[in-house]
PDB file of C-alpha atoms in Angstrom:
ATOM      1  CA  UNK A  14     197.092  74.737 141.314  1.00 59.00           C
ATOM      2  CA  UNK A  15     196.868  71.590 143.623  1.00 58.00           C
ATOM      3  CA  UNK A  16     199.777  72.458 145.643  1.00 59.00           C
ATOM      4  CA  UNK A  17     198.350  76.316 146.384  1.00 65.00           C
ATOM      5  CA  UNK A  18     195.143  74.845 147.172  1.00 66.00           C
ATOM      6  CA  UNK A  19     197.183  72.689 149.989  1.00 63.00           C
ATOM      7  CA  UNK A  20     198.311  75.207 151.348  1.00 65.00           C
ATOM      8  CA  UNK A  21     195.691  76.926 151.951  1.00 67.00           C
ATOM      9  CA  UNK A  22     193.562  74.223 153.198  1.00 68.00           C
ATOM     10  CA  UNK A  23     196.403  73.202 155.206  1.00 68.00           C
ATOM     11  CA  UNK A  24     195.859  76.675 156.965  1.00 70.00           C
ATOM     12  CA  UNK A  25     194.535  77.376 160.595  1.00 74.00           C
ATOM     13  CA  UNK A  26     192.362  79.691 160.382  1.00 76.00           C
ATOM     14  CA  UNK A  27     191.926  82.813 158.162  1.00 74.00           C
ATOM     15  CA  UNK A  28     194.696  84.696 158.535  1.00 81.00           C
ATOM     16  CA  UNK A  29     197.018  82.162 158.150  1.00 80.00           C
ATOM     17  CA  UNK A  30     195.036  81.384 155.087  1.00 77.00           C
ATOM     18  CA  UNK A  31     195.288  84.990 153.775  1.00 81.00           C
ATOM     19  CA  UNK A  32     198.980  85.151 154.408  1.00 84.00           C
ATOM     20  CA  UNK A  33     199.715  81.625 152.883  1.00 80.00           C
ATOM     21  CA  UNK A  34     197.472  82.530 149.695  1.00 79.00           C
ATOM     22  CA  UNK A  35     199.525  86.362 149.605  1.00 83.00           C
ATOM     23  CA  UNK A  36     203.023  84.210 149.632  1.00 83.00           C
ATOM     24  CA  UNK A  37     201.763  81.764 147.295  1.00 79.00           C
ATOM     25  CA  UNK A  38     200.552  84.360 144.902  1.00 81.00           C
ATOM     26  CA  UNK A  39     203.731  86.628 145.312  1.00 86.00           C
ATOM     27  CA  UNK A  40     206.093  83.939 144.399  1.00 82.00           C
ATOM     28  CA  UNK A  41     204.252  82.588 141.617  1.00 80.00           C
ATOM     29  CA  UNK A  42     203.859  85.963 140.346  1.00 86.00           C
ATOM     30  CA  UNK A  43     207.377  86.835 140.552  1.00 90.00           C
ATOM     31  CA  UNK A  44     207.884  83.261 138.528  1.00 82.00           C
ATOM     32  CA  UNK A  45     205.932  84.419 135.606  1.00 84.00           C
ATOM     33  CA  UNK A  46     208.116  87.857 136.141  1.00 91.00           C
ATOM     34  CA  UNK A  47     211.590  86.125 135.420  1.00 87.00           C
ATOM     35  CA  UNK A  48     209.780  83.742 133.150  1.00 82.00           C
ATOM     36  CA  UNK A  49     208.830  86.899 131.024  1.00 87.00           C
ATOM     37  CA  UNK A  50     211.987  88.790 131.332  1.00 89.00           C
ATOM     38  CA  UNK A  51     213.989  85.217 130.249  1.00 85.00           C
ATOM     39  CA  UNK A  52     212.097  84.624 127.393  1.00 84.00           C
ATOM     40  CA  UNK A  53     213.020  88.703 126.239  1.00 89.00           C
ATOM     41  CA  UNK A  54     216.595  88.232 127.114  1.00 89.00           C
ATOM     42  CA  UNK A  55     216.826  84.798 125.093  1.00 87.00           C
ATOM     43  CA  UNK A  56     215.157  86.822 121.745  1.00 87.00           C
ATOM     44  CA  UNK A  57     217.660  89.799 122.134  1.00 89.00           C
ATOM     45  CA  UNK A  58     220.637  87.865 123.178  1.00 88.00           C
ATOM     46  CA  UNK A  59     219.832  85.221 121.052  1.00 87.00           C
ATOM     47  CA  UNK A  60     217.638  85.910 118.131  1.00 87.00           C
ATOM     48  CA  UNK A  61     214.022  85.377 118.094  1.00 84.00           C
ATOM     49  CA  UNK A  62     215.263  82.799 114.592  1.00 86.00           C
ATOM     50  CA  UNK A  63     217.896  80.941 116.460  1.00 86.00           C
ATOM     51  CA  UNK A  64     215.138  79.920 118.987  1.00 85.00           C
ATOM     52  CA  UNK A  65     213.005  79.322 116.643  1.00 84.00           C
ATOM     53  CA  UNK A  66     214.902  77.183 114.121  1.00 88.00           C
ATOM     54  CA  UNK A  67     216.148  74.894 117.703  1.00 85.00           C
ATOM     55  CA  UNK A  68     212.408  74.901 118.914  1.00 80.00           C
ATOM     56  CA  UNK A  69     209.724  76.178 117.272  1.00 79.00           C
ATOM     57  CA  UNK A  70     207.431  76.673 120.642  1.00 76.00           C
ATOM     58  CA  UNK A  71     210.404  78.478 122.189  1.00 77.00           C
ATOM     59  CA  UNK A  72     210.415  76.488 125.161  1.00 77.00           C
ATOM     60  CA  UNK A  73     214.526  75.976 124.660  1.00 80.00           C
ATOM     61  CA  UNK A  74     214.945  79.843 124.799  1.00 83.00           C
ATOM     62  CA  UNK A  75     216.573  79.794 128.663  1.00 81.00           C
ATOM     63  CA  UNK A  76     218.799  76.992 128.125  1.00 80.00           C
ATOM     64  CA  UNK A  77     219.793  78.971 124.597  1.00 83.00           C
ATOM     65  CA  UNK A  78     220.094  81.973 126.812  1.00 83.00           C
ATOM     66  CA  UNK A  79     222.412  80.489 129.251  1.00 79.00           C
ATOM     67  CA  UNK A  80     224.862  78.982 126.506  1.00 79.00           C
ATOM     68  CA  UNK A  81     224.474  82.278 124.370  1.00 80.00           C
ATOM     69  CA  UNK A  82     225.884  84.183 127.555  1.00 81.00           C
ATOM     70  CA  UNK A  83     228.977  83.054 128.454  1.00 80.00           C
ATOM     71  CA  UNK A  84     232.035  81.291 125.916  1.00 76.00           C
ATOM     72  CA  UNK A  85     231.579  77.842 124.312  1.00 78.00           C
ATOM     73  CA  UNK A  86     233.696  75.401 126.683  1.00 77.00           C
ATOM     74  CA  UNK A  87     233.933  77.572 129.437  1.00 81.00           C
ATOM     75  CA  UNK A  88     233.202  76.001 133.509  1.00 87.00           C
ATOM     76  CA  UNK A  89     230.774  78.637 134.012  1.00 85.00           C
ATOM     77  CA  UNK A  90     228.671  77.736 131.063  1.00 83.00           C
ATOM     78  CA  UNK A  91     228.630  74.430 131.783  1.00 84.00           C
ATOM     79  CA  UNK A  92     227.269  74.925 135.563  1.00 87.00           C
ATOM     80  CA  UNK A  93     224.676  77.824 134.359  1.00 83.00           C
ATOM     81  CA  UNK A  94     223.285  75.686 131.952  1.00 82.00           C
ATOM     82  CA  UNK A  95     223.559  72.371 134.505  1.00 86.00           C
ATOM     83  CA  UNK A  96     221.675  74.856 136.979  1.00 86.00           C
ATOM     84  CA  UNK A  97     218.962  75.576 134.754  1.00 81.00           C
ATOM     85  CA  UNK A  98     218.087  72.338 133.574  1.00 83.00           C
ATOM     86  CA  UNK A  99     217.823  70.946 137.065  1.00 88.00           C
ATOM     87  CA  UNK A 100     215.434  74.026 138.346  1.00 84.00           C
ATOM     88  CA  UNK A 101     213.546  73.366 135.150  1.00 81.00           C
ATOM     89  CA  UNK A 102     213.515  69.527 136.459  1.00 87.00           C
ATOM     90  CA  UNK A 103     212.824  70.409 140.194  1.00 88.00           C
ATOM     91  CA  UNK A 104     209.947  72.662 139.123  1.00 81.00           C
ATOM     92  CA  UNK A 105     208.795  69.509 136.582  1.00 83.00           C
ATOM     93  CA  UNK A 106     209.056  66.998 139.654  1.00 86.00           C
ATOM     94  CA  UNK A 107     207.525  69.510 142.669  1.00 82.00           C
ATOM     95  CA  UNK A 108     204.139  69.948 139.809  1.00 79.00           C
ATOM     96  CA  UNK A 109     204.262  66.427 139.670  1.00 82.00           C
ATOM     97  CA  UNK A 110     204.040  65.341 142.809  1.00 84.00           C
ATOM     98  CA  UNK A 111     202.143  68.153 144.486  1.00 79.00           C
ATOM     99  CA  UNK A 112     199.593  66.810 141.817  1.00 80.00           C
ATOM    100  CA  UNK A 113     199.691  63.071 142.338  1.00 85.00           C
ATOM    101  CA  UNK A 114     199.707  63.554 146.588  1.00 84.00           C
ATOM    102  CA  UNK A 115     196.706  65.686 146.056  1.00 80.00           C
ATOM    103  CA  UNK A 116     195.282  63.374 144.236  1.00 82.00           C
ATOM    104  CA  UNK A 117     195.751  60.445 146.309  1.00 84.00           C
ATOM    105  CA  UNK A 118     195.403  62.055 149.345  1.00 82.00           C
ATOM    106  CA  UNK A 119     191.576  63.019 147.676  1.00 79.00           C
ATOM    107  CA  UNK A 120     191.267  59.404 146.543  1.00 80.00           C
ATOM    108  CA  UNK A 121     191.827  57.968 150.115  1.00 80.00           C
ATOM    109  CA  UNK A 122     190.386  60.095 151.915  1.00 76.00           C
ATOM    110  CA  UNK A 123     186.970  60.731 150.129  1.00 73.00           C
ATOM    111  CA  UNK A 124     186.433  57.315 148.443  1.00 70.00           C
ATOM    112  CA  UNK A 125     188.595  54.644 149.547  1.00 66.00           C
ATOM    113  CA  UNK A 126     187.971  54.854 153.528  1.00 63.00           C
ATOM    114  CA  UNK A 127     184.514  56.522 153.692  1.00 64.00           C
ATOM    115  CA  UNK A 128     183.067  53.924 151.105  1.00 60.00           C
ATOM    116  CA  UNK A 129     184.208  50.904 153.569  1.00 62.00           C
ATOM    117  CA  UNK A 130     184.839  50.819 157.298  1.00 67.00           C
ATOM    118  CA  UNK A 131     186.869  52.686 159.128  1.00 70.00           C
ATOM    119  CA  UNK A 132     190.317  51.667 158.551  1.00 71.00           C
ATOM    120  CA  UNK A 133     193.855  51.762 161.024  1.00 76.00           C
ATOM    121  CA  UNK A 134     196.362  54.208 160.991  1.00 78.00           C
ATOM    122  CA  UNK A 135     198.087  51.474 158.885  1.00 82.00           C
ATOM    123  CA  UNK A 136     195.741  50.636 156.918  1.00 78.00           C
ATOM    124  CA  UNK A 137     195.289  54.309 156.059  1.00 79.00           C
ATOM    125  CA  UNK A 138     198.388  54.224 154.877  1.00 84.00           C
ATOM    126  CA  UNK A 139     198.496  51.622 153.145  1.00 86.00           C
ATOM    127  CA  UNK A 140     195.504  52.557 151.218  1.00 83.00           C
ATOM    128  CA  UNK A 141     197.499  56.165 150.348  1.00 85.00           C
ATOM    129  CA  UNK A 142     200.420  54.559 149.060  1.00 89.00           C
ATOM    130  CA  UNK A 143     198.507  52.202 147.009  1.00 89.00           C
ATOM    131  CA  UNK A 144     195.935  54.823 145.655  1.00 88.00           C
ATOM    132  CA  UNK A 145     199.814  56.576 145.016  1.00 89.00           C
ATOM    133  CA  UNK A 146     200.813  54.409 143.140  1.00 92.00           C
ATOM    134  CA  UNK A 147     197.411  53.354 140.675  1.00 91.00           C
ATOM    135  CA  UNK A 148     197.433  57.506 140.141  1.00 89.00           C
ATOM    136  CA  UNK A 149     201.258  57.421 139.048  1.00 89.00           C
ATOM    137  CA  UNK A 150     200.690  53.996 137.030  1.00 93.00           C
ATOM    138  CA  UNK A 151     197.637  55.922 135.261  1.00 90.00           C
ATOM    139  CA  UNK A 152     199.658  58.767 134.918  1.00 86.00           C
ATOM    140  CA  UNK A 153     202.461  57.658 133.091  1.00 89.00           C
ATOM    141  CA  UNK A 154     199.820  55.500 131.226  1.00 93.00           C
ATOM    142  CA  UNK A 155     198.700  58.823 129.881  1.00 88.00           C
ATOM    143  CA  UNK A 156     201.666  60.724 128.847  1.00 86.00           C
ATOM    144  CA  UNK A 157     202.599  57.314 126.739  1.00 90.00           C
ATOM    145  CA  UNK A 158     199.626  57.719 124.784  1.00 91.00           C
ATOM    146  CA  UNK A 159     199.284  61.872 124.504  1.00 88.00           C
ATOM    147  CA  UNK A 160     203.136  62.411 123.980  1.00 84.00           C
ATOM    148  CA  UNK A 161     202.454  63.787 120.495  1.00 87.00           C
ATOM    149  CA  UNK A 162     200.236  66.417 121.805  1.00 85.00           C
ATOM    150  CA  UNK A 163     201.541  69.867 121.800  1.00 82.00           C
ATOM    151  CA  UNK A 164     202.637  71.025 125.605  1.00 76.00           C
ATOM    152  CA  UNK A 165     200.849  74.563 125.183  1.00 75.00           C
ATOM    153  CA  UNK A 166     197.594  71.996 124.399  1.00 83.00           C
ATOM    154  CA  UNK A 167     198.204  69.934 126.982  1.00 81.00           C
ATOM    155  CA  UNK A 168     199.006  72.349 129.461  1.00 78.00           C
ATOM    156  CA  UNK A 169     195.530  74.440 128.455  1.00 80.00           C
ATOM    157  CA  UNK A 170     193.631  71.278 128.861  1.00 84.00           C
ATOM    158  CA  UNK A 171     194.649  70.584 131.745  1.00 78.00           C
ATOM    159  CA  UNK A 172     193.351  73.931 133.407  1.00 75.00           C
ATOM    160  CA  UNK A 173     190.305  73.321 131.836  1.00 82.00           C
ATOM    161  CA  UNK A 174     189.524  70.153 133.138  1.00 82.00           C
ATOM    162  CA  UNK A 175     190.515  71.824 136.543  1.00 75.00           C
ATOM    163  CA  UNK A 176     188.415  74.508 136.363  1.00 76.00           C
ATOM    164  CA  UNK A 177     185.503  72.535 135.508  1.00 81.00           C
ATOM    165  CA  UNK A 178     186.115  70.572 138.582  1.00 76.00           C
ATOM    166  CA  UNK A 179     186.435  73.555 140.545  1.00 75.00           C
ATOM    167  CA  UNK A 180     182.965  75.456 139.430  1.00 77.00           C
ATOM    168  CA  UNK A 181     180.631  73.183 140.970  1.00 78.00           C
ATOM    169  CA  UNK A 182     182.098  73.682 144.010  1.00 76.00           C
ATOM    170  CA  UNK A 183     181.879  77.442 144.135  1.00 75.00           C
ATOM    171  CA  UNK A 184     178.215  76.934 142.830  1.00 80.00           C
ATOM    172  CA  UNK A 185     177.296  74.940 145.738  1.00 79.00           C
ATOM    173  CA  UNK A 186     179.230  76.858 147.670  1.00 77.00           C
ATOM    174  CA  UNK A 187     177.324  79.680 147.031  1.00 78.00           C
ATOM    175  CA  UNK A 188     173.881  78.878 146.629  1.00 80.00           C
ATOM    176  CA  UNK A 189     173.335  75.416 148.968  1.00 80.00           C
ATOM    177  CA  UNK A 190     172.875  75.887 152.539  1.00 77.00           C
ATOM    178  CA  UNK A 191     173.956  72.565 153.200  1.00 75.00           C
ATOM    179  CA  UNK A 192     177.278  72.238 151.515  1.00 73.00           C
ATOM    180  CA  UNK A 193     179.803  72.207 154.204  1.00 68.00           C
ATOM    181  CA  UNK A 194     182.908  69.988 154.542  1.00 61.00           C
ATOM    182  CA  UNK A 195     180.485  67.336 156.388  1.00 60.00           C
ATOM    183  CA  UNK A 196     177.649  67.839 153.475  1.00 54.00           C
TER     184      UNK A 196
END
């Protein structure tokens, strides 16, 4: 997760690093948590079939939830189930762009200004909005043409590609002397 790893590189020393990664952790555990117990709550409010016949992945089962709870019409509904489409959206948009600054910020700093000469303060930022916006061009390149993909797929495939990018790393890490944020 780009926007954990951040974090914790974003950290001052080890400590701060320990606590930010024991947050981090904590609240993303506590998001599967209420992930888990929704999903539960949708099948025994709802009905595992009345999920199933609106989406068949079940990924509609906490906006089904919310409308199941309270009466068709009502004010309440309405704002539950306006609440949880926009956290659904914020959590969406924060992946997003957690992703896409990581990215960039990578793309700048490790290829763009190390390949040429040293470059302004401006120019430094000009090169990270521009790298910004090639990423989200690409990006949105991509979903066009892997729309049809199932999300479970997508979202596995992701992690893998991830992880393999990660695994060298902790290789090197490991067994090379030399690799060191200057190596």
């Amino acid at each position: 997760m780009p926007h954990l790893i951040l974090r914790v590189a974003a950290s001052r020393d080890g400590r701060s690093a320990r606590r930010t990664t024991s947050i981090a952790v904590g609240l993303t555990g506590a998001f599967y948590f209420l992930l888990i117990v929704t999903g539960f709550a949708a099948a025994a409010v709802v009905g595992g079939a009345t999920i199933g016949a609106v989406d068949a992945n079940g990924q509609a089962a906490p906006i089904l939830l919310g409308s199941g709870v309270l009466d068709d019409g009502s004010t309440a509904r309405v704002a539950l189930i306006t609440v949880m489409a926009c956290v659904a959206f914020l959590v969406v948009l924060t992946a997003v762009t957690s992703v896409t600054f990581a990215a960039a910020v990578s793309l700048t700093r490790d290829v763009l200004i190390r390949a040429e000469r040293p470059l302004t303060e401006a120019g430094q930022v000009w090169t990270l909005r521009t790298a910004t916006a090639v990423l989200c061009v690409g990006g949105v390149t991509l979903s066009a043409a892997v729309h049809r993909y199932p999300v479970e797929f997508l979202g596995t495939f992701s992690l893998s590609v991830a992880a393999t990018c990660v695994l060298p790393a902790l290789v090197y890490s490991f067994f090379w002397p030399g690799f060191d944020r200057r190596g």
